[in-house]
PDB file of C-alpha atoms in Angstrom:
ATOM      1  CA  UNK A   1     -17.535 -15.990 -27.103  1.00 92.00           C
ATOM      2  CA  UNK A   2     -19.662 -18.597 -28.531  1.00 94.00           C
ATOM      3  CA  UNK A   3     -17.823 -22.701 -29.093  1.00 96.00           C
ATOM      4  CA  UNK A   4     -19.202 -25.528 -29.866  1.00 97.00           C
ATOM      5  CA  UNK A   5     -16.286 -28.425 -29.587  1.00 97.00           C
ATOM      6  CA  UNK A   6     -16.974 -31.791 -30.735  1.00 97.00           C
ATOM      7  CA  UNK A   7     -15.267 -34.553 -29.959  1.00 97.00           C
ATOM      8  CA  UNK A   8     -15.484 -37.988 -29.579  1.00 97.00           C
ATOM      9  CA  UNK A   9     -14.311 -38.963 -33.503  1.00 97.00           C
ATOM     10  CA  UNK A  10     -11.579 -41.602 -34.534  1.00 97.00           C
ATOM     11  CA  UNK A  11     -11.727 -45.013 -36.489  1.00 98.00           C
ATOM     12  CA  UNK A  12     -13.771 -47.778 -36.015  1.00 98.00           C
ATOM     13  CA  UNK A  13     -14.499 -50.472 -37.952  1.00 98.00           C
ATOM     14  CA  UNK A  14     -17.200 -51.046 -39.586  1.00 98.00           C
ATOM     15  CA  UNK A  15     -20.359 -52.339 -37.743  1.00 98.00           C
ATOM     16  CA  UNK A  16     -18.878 -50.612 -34.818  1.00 98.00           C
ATOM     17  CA  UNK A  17     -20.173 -47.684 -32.339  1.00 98.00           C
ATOM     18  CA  UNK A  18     -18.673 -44.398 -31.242  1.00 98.00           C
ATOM     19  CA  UNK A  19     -20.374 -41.364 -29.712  1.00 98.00           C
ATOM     20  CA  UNK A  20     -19.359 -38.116 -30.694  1.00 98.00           C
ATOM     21  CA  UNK A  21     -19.980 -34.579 -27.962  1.00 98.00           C
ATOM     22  CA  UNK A  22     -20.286 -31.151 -28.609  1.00 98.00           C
ATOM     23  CA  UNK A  23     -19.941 -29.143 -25.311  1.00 97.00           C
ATOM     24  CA  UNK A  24     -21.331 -25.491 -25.896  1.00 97.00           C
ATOM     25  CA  UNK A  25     -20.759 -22.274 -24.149  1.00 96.00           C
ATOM     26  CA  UNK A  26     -21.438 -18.876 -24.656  1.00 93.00           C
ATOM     27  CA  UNK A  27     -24.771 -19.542 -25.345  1.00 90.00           C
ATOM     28  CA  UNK A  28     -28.111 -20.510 -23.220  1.00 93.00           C
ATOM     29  CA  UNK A  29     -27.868 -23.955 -24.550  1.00 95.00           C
ATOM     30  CA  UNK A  30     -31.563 -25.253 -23.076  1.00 95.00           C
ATOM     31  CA  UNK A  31     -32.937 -22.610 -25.687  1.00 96.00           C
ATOM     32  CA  UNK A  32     -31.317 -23.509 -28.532  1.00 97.00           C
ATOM     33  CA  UNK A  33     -31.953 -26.321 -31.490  1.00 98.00           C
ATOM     34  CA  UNK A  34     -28.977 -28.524 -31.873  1.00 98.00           C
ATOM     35  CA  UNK A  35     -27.947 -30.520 -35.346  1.00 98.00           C
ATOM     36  CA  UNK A  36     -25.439 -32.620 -36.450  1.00 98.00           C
ATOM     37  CA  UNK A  37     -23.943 -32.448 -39.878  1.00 98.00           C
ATOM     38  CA  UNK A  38     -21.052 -34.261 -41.175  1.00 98.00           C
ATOM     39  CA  UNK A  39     -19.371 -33.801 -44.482  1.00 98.00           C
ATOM     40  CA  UNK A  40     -17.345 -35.984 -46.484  1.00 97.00           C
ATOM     41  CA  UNK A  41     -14.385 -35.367 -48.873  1.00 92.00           C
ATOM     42  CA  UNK A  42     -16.031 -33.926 -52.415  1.00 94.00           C
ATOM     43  CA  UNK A  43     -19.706 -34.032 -50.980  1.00 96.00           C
ATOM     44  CA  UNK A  44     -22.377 -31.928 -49.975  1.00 97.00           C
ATOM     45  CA  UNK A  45     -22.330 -30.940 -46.167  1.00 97.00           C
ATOM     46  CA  UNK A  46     -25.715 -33.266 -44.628  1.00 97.00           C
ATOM     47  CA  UNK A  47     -27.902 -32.674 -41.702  1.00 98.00           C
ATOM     48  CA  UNK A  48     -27.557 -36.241 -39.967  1.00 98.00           C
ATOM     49  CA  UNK A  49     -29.683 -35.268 -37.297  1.00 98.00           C
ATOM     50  CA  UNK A  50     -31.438 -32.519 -35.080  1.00 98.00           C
ATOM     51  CA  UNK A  51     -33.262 -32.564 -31.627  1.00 98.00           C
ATOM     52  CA  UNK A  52     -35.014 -29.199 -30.871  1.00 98.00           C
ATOM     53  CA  UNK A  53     -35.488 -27.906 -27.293  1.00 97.00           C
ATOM     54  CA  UNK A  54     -38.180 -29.986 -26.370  1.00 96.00           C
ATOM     55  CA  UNK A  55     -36.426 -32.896 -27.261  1.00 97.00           C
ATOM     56  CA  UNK A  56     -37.980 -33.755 -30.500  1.00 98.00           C
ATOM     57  CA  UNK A  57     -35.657 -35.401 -32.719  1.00 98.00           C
ATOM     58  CA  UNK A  58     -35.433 -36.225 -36.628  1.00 98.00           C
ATOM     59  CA  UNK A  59     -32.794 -38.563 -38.367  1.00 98.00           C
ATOM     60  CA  UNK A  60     -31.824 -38.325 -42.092  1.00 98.00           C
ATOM     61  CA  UNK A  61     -32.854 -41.784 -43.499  1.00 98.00           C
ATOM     62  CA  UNK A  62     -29.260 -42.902 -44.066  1.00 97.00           C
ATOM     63  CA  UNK A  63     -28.903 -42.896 -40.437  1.00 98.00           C
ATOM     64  CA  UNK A  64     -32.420 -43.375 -39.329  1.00 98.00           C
ATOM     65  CA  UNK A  65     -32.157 -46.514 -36.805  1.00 98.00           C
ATOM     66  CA  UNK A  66     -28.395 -46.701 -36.541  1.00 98.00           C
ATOM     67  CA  UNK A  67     -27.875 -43.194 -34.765  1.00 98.00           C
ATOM     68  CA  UNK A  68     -29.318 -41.370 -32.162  1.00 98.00           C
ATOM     69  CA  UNK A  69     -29.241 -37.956 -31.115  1.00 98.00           C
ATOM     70  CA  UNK A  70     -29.711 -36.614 -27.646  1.00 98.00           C
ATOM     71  CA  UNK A  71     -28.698 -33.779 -25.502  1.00 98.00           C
ATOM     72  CA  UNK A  72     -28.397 -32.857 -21.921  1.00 97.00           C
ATOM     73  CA  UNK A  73     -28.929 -29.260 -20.938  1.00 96.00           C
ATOM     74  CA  UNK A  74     -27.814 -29.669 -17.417  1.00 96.00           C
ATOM     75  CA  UNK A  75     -24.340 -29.846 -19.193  1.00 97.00           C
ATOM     76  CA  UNK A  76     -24.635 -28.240 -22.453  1.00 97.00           C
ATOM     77  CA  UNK A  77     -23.753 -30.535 -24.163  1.00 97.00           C
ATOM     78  CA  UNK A  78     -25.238 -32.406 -27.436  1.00 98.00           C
ATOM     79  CA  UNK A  79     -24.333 -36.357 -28.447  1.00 98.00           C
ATOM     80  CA  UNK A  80     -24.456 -38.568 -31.449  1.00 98.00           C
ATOM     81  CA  UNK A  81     -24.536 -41.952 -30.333  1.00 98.00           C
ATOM     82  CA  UNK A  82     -23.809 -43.880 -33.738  1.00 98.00           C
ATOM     83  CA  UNK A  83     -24.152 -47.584 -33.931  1.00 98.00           C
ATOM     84  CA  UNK A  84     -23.577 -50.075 -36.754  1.00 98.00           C
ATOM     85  CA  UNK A  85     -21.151 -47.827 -38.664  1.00 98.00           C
ATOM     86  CA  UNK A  86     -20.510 -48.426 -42.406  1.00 97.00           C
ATOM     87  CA  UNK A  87     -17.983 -46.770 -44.475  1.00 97.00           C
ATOM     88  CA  UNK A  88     -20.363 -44.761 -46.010  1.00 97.00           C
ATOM     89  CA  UNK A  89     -20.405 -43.068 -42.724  1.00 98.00           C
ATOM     90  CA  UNK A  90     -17.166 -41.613 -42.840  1.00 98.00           C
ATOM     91  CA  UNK A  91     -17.131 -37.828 -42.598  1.00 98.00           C
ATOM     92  CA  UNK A  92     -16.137 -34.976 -40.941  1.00 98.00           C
ATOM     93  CA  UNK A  93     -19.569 -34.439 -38.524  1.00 98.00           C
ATOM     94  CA  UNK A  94     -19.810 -30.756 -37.105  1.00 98.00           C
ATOM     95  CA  UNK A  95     -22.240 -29.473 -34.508  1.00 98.00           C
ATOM     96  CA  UNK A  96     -25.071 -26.845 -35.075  1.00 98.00           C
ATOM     97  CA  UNK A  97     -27.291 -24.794 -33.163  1.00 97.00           C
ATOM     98  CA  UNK A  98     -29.093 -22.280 -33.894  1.00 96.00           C
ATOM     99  CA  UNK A  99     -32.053 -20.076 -32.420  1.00 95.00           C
ATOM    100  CA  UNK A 100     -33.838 -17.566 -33.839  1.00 95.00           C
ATOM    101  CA  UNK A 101     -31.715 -16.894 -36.549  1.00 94.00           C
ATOM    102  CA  UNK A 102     -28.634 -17.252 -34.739  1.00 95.00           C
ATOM    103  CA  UNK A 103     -26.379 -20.028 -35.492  1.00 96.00           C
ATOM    104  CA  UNK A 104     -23.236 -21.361 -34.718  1.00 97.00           C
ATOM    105  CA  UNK A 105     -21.198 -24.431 -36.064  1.00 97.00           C
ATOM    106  CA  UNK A 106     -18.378 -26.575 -34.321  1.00 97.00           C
ATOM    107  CA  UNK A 107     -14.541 -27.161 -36.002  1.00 97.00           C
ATOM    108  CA  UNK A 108     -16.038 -30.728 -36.745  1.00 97.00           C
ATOM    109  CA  UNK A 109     -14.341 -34.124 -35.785  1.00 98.00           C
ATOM    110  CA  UNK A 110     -13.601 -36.943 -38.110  1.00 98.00           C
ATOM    111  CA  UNK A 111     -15.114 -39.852 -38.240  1.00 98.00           C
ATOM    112  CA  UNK A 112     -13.402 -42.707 -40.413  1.00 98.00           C
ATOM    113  CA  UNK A 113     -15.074 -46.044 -40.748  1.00 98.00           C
ATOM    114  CA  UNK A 114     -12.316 -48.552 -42.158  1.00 96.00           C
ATOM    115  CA  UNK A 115     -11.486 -52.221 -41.921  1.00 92.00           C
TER     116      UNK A 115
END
């Protein structure tokens, strides 16, 4: 079976840094886009960020300069190192992949950015 877990979530406060993980399995993970989304009560689900297999990345501009996505095929396993948090930032952020029309999403772990 195919899981992507993410972890890593909790409260900070704002202007403060936490990296989130998504270990994969059940998948060839080196082949496969990865995304992070995050979603917060009564919004629209948003892609925050995606790195493709070559390690290209792309940021929404909300994010742009505060976050960074990378990934590490070696252990299947994708990150979201977020810096400078806001409370605008607070979400539930899941973990994507997808390849050739396949995709799969994480259970999502919750981010809350509160002083």
């Amino acid at each position: 079976q195919v899981q992507l877990v993410e972890s890593g979530g909790g409260l900070v406060q704002p202007g403060g840094s936490l990296k989130l993980s998504c270990a994969a399995s059940g998948i060839f993970f080196k082949f496969y886009e990865m995304h992070w989304y995050r979603q917060a009560p009564g919004n629209q689900r948003e892609l925050v960020a995606k790195i493709t297999t070559n390690g290209t990345t792309s940021y929404a501009d909300s994010v742009k300069g505060r976050f960074t996505i990378s990934r590490d095929d070696a252990k299947d396993t994708l990150y979201l190192h977020m810096n400078s948090l806001n409370p605008e930032d607070t979400a539930v952020y899941y973990c994507y992949s997808t390849w050739r029309g396949f995709t799969y999403w994480g259970q999502g772990t919750q981010v809350r950015v509160s002083s």
